[in-house]
XYZ file of N, CA and C in Angstrom:
498
model
N 102.515 95.664 71.995
C 100.894 95.927 71.271
C 100.610 96.554 72.120
N 99.435 97.349 72.020
C 98.173 97.965 72.782
C 97.344 97.012 73.020
N 97.675 97.398 74.254
C 95.697 96.426 74.489
C 94.591 98.266 75.103
N 93.704 97.289 74.824
C 92.448 98.676 75.460
C 91.605 97.754 76.796
N 90.885 99.214 77.362
C 90.182 98.307 78.107
C 88.997 97.839 77.514
N 88.170 97.781 76.389
C 87.642 96.602 75.600
C 88.454 95.438 75.993
N 88.915 94.952 75.497
C 90.115 93.995 75.094
C 90.088 93.153 76.519
N 90.904 94.168 77.354
C 90.481 93.061 79.170
C 88.933 92.658 79.475
N 88.027 93.446 79.192
C 86.723 92.868 79.617
C 86.202 92.510 78.887
N 86.667 92.044 77.519
C 85.777 90.509 76.602
C 87.185 89.245 76.926
N 87.575 89.940 77.199
C 88.347 88.188 77.485
C 88.092 87.544 78.198
N 87.791 86.418 78.155
C 87.480 84.967 78.672
C 88.317 84.564 78.297
N 88.866 83.401 79.854
C 90.160 82.464 79.662
C 89.423 81.046 79.432
N 90.807 79.996 78.893
C 89.930 78.360 79.237
C 91.100 78.724 79.645
N 91.933 77.409 80.587
C 92.772 76.856 80.136
C 93.210 75.904 79.345
N 93.923 75.286 78.364
C 93.857 74.057 77.525
C 95.081 73.165 77.448
N 95.791 72.740 78.361
C 96.861 72.440 78.809
C 97.835 71.959 77.643
N 96.377 71.777 76.693
C 97.517 70.426 75.335
C 97.776 71.287 74.109
N 97.333 72.445 74.282
C 97.948 73.143 73.520
C 99.356 72.940 73.351
N 99.931 73.172 71.954
C 101.710 72.361 71.584
C 101.986 73.874 70.746
N 101.620 74.196 69.622
C 102.112 74.964 69.242
C 102.838 77.080 70.219
N 103.415 76.711 69.695
C 104.424 78.133 70.070
C 103.741 79.071 70.605
N 102.353 79.581 68.729
C 101.324 81.051 68.903
C 100.786 80.686 69.772
N 99.924 78.968 69.679
C 99.353 78.564 70.632
C 99.580 78.944 72.274
N 100.379 78.353 72.882
C 100.777 78.708 73.995
C 101.242 80.202 74.151
N 101.882 81.037 73.337
C 101.947 82.639 73.831
C 100.321 82.968 73.951
N 99.147 82.651 73.107
C 97.545 83.346 72.843
C 97.545 82.594 73.865
N 97.497 81.584 74.636
C 97.051 80.752 75.951
C 97.572 82.316 77.426
N 98.970 82.033 77.411
C 99.731 82.925 78.439
C 98.820 84.686 78.179
N 98.992 85.266 76.821
C 98.377 86.354 76.312
C 96.830 86.758 77.373
N 95.966 85.721 77.201
C 94.627 86.044 77.619
C 94.507 85.538 79.203
N 95.608 84.490 79.757
C 96.135 84.256 81.000
C 96.284 85.752 81.047
N 96.797 86.577 81.482
C 97.982 87.643 82.035
C 96.381 88.833 82.052
N 96.176 88.596 80.749
C 94.403 89.727 79.729
C 93.724 89.727 81.259
N 92.831 88.190 81.728
C 92.299 88.168 82.758
C 92.197 88.671 84.259
N 93.681 88.471 84.568
C 94.862 88.845 85.754
C 94.202 90.681 85.543
N 94.742 91.490 84.697
C 93.930 92.718 84.573
C 92.554 93.017 85.091
N 91.756 92.559 84.204
C 89.776 92.813 84.206
C 89.988 91.770 85.489
N 90.807 91.042 85.894
C 89.454 90.679 87.583
C 89.737 91.593 88.051
N 91.658 92.462 88.271
C 91.724 92.975 89.237
C 90.983 94.445 89.270
N 90.364 95.076 87.516
C 89.668 95.947 87.338
C 88.671 95.862 87.818
N 87.598 94.006 88.061
C 86.760 94.091 88.850
C 86.202 93.456 89.920
N 87.135 93.653 91.017
C 87.132 93.574 92.052
C 86.080 91.984 92.969
N 86.080 91.608 93.556
C 85.483 91.045 94.160
C 85.523 89.536 94.386
N 84.305 88.822 95.559
C 84.989 87.191 95.555
C 85.133 86.020 93.867
N 84.695 86.349 93.413
C 84.328 85.812 91.811
C 85.528 85.659 91.252
N 86.090 87.229 90.598
C 87.567 87.380 90.840
C 88.639 86.738 90.969
N 88.738 87.249 92.509
C 89.662 86.627 93.656
C 89.872 84.920 92.597
N 88.927 84.711 93.040
C 88.609 83.020 92.709
C 89.368 83.026 91.613
N 88.435 83.354 90.222
C 89.861 83.694 88.934
C 91.366 83.711 88.798
N 91.828 84.476 90.111
C 93.517 84.531 90.102
C 94.153 83.704 91.417
N 93.069 82.989 92.219
C 93.943 82.074 92.380
C 93.882 80.710 91.965
N 93.056 80.520 90.086
C 93.237 79.428 89.485
C 94.704 79.386 88.927
N 95.048 81.490 88.414
C 95.941 81.092 87.609
C 97.475 81.418 87.927
N 97.483 81.936 89.420
C 98.581 82.708 89.728
C 99.112 81.276 90.973
N 100.649 80.785 91.075
C 100.971 79.576 91.573
C 100.923 80.060 92.481
N 101.560 78.683 93.591
C 101.560 78.829 94.818
C 102.749 79.553 95.327
N 103.783 79.302 94.765
C 104.736 79.565 94.975
C 105.325 80.474 93.980
N 104.867 81.666 94.060
C 105.542 82.972 92.971
C 106.141 83.211 93.173
N 107.248 83.896 92.641
C 108.385 84.162 92.737
C 107.919 85.283 91.804
N 109.026 87.008 93.373
C 108.249 88.018 92.396
C 109.230 89.096 93.327
N 109.601 89.443 92.056
C 110.720 91.048 92.287
C 110.181 92.127 91.610
N 110.675 93.232 93.014
C 109.963 94.568 92.848
C 110.535 95.818 92.650
N 110.849 96.660 91.630
C 111.874 97.714 91.728
C 111.115 98.919 92.066
N 111.377 99.536 93.376
C 110.051 101.153 92.963
C 110.086 101.746 94.138
N 109.187 102.888 94.460
C 109.124 103.546 95.680
C 108.168 102.263 96.295
N 108.652 102.343 97.367
C 108.375 100.714 98.824
C 106.156 101.205 98.565
N 106.110 102.577 98.695
C 104.520 102.666 98.574
C 103.834 102.817 97.776
N 104.810 101.793 96.404
C 103.934 101.847 94.975
C 103.847 99.743 95.046
N 103.864 99.113 95.931
C 103.624 97.704 95.278
C 102.905 97.507 95.632
N 101.800 97.657 94.519
C 100.413 97.522 94.309
C 99.911 96.469 93.962
N 100.633 95.640 92.562
C 100.386 94.236 92.296
C 100.392 93.423 93.670
N 101.314 93.167 93.797
C 102.062 91.986 94.168
C 100.113 91.926 95.943
N 100.842 93.337 95.633
C 99.524 93.639 97.063
C 97.312 93.498 97.127
N 97.800 93.205 95.791
C 96.447 93.030 95.034
C 96.959 91.044 94.710
N 97.293 90.800 94.299
C 97.521 89.380 93.848
C 97.737 88.660 95.017
N 97.798 89.735 96.461
C 98.455 87.998 97.733
C 96.353 88.602 98.234
N 96.212 89.804 98.324
C 94.948 89.543 98.835
C 95.126 90.465 100.204
N 96.202 91.489 100.722
C 97.053 92.157 101.338
C 96.085 93.366 101.216
N 95.886 93.828 99.551
C 94.968 94.941 100.236
C 94.178 94.836 98.934
N 93.055 94.838 99.258
C 90.942 94.939 98.758
C 90.944 95.862 98.587
N 92.130 97.454 98.723
C 91.039 98.681 98.172
C 91.659 98.762 95.922
N 90.469 99.162 95.468
C 90.266 100.043 94.161
C 91.042 101.114 93.478
N 92.256 101.810 95.205
C 91.987 103.229 93.921
C 92.862 103.323 93.348
N 94.021 102.286 92.867
C 95.284 102.053 91.595
C 94.927 101.114 90.877
N 94.263 101.819 89.857
C 93.963 100.192 88.136
C 94.561 100.643 87.650
N 95.158 99.195 87.312
C 96.505 99.112 86.513
C 95.621 98.822 85.101
N 95.679 100.054 83.589
C 95.605 99.330 82.522
C 96.360 99.399 81.578
N 97.167 98.360 81.333
C 97.413 98.343 80.313
C 97.199 98.810 79.121
N 98.766 99.536 78.499
C 98.645 100.164 77.417
C 99.300 99.590 76.673
N 100.679 98.412 76.695
C 101.543 97.593 75.875
C 101.947 96.313 76.033
N 101.491 94.968 75.947
C 101.918 93.965 76.119
C 102.815 93.325 74.211
N 103.910 92.684 75.233
C 105.031 91.842 74.099
C 104.732 90.487 75.227
N 105.105 89.445 74.232
C 105.424 88.357 73.789
C 106.696 88.535 74.106
N 107.470 87.572 74.862
C 108.917 87.558 74.920
C 109.515 85.618 74.964
N 110.132 85.102 74.828
C 110.733 83.876 74.409
C 109.440 83.041 74.393
N 108.416 83.372 74.356
C 107.061 82.161 74.666
C 106.168 82.355 75.939
N 107.334 81.831 77.147
C 106.159 82.270 78.393
C 107.005 82.877 79.590
N 106.688 84.932 78.575
C 106.830 85.646 79.201
C 106.214 86.648 78.320
N 105.694 87.820 79.326
C 104.732 88.274 78.850
C 105.737 90.494 79.015
N 105.571 91.166 78.454
C 105.683 92.450 79.166
C 104.549 93.039 79.590
N 104.027 94.198 79.843
C 102.750 94.766 80.504
C 103.403 95.823 80.323
N 102.871 96.961 80.231
C 103.324 98.225 80.698
C 101.888 99.282 80.460
N 101.653 100.617 81.488
C 101.483 100.983 81.939
C 101.739 102.038 81.899
N 100.320 103.332 81.822
C 100.924 105.086 82.976
C 99.594 104.971 82.599
N 99.308 106.200 84.002
C 98.208 107.021 83.735
C 98.835 108.782 84.007
N 99.558 109.048 84.875
C 100.519 110.304 84.934
C 101.431 110.089 85.293
N 101.654 111.704 85.341
C 102.897 111.704 85.814
C 103.474 111.021 87.082
N 104.075 110.093 87.683
C 103.713 109.660 88.799
C 103.310 107.870 89.119
N 103.291 108.078 87.910
C 102.305 106.068 87.507
C 103.166 105.653 86.807
N 103.740 105.335 86.421
C 104.528 104.157 85.837
C 105.139 102.841 86.145
N 104.293 101.426 85.085
C 104.360 100.712 85.703
C 105.600 99.432 84.623
N 105.798 98.709 84.888
C 106.145 97.832 84.235
C 106.134 96.289 84.312
N 105.418 95.073 84.323
C 105.546 94.181 84.967
C 106.200 93.010 83.870
N 106.634 92.227 83.791
C 107.406 91.312 83.071
C 106.756 89.562 83.985
N 105.669 88.549 83.502
C 104.785 87.169 84.253
C 105.527 86.742 83.153
N 105.438 85.529 83.841
C 106.441 84.073 84.015
C 105.982 83.394 83.913
N 105.014 82.299 82.756
C 103.948 81.469 82.827
C 104.741 80.309 82.262
N 103.756 79.384 83.400
C 104.067 77.615 83.049
C 102.650 77.246 82.614
N 102.643 76.171 82.171
C 101.403 75.365 81.714
C 99.914 76.418 81.988
N 100.032 77.012 81.763
C 98.948 78.799 81.825
C 98.787 79.840 82.952
N 99.655 78.656 84.393
C 99.582 78.840 85.358
C 101.366 80.101 85.173
N 100.428 81.182 86.389
C 102.305 82.768 86.403
C 102.958 81.866 87.532
N 103.589 81.703 87.360
C 105.011 82.042 88.079
C 105.928 82.785 88.550
N 105.653 84.067 88.140
C 106.968 84.391 88.211
C 106.507 86.122 88.045
N 106.764 87.230 88.714
C 106.266 88.693 88.070
C 107.211 89.360 89.192
N 107.994 90.068 87.758
C 108.884 91.261 88.137
C 108.180 92.838 87.921
N 108.168 93.465 88.696
C 106.909 94.109 89.015
C 108.600 95.781 89.376
N 107.548 96.779 87.761
C 109.125 97.868 88.129
C 107.668 99.177 87.850
N 107.666 100.068 88.905
C 107.166 101.776 89.491
C 108.360 102.521 88.871
N 106.852 103.385 88.570
C 108.410 104.741 87.440
C 109.685 103.735 88.096
N 110.406 103.288 87.085
C 111.005 102.239 86.640
C 111.345 101.979 84.330
N 112.179 103.086 84.395
C 112.819 102.593 82.847
C 113.096 101.201 82.871
N 112.640 100.015 81.508
C 113.126 98.984 81.557
C 113.253 98.744 79.724
N 114.455 97.755 80.164
C 115.494 97.700 78.700
C 115.482 95.701 78.861
N 114.811 95.169 77.991
C 114.960 93.997 78.067
C 116.146 93.443 77.187
N 116.868 92.382 77.561
C 117.199 91.678 76.914
C 117.221 90.633 76.552
N 118.586 89.781 75.864
C 118.208 88.109 75.878
C 119.455 87.911 76.378
N 119.956 86.438 76.966
C 120.715 86.432 77.230
C 121.740 85.914 76.773
N 121.337 84.981 75.604
C 121.896 84.676 74.031
C 122.620 86.154 73.502
N 123.814 86.246 73.533
C 124.004 88.183 72.849
C 123.303 87.823 70.946
N 123.648 86.965 70.440
C 123.262 86.789 69.254
C 121.218 87.365 69.022
N 120.891 87.901 69.962
C 119.789 88.090 69.926
C 118.885 89.606 69.902
N 119.945 90.000 71.064
C 120.187 91.407 71.466
C 119.252 91.847 72.348
N 118.435 92.739 71.446
C 117.685 93.850 73.330
C 116.310 93.634 72.425
N 115.060 92.974 73.280
C 113.845 92.023 73.015
C 112.847 93.460 73.514
N 112.841 94.803 74.326
C 112.073 95.694 74.802
C 112.416 96.440 74.924
N 111.740 97.402 75.025
C 112.073 99.029 75.455
C 110.892 99.458 76.203
N 110.940 100.489 77.738
C 109.692 101.656 77.720
C 109.284 101.971 76.851
N 108.454 102.484 76.778
C 107.915 103.849 76.153
C 108.873 104.607 76.419
N 109.286 105.147 75.278
C 109.800 106.680 74.872
C 109.072 108.129 75.460
N 107.911 108.044 76.305
C 106.489 108.988 76.544
C 107.082 109.138 77.866
N 107.035 108.115 79.158
C 108.199 108.058 80.197
C 109.417 108.765 79.972
N 110.497 109.203 79.339
C 111.702 109.768 79.278
C 111.285 110.653 79.410
N 109.974 111.492 78.849
C 109.441 113.038 78.507
C 109.323 113.659 79.914
N 108.572 112.623 80.434
C 107.951 113.791 82.156
C 109.107 113.141 83.418
N 110.654 112.997 82.800
C 111.411 113.609 84.215
C 112.109 111.758 84.058
N 112.805 112.503 84.935
C 114.302 111.709 85.557
C 113.245 110.284 85.817
N 113.817 108.981 85.039
C 113.775 107.837 86.178
C 114.026 106.425 86.195
N 114.956 105.445 86.723
C 116.008 104.887 87.104
C 115.837 103.753 85.622
N 116.909 103.849 85.870
C 116.957 102.788 84.367
C 117.579 101.610 83.608
N 116.882 100.350 84.016
C 117.090 98.547 84.984
C 117.392 98.314 83.515
N 118.135 97.418 83.151
C 117.977 96.313 82.056
C 117.538 94.942 82.511
N 116.751 94.319 82.507
C 116.153 92.686 82.302
C 117.300 92.001 81.589
N 117.819 90.586 82.068
C 118.644 89.725 80.973
C 117.181 88.579 81.261
N 117.315 87.718 80.637
C 116.013 86.801 80.377
C 115.958 85.713 78.821
């Protein structure tokens, strides 16, 4: 699913833990993740407070890419307050109800994929891939491939290609 900057800007998050259906659960997770990108675009103390409410204190994080491109984790932890890198999501997909894959790019050399895992509206895990193509497959061999990086990135040159099993 492609999301536009307007969708990110307009999204308001209200976390309701009483939601029970799978689609309501996925919609809540989408709203939380969209709110993260919106807060990062806007910056400021109010947005930091919003992030603190949805990012778990024991966030599990893994990164693959050039060391100088670890933008998301630095922003989430407050280590970087610079607005020099802007995450602009281009595509979002829900996987297994508790994970969201978000992909974005700006130019050659700025391609990224985030795999978010949420529990009860709180982000518990982030897998960040920068300048790395990603294929997401199911651990259940009957389900096969869930998602693959946009082919656009392949045309722009050679990038490492990883497989994430969930």
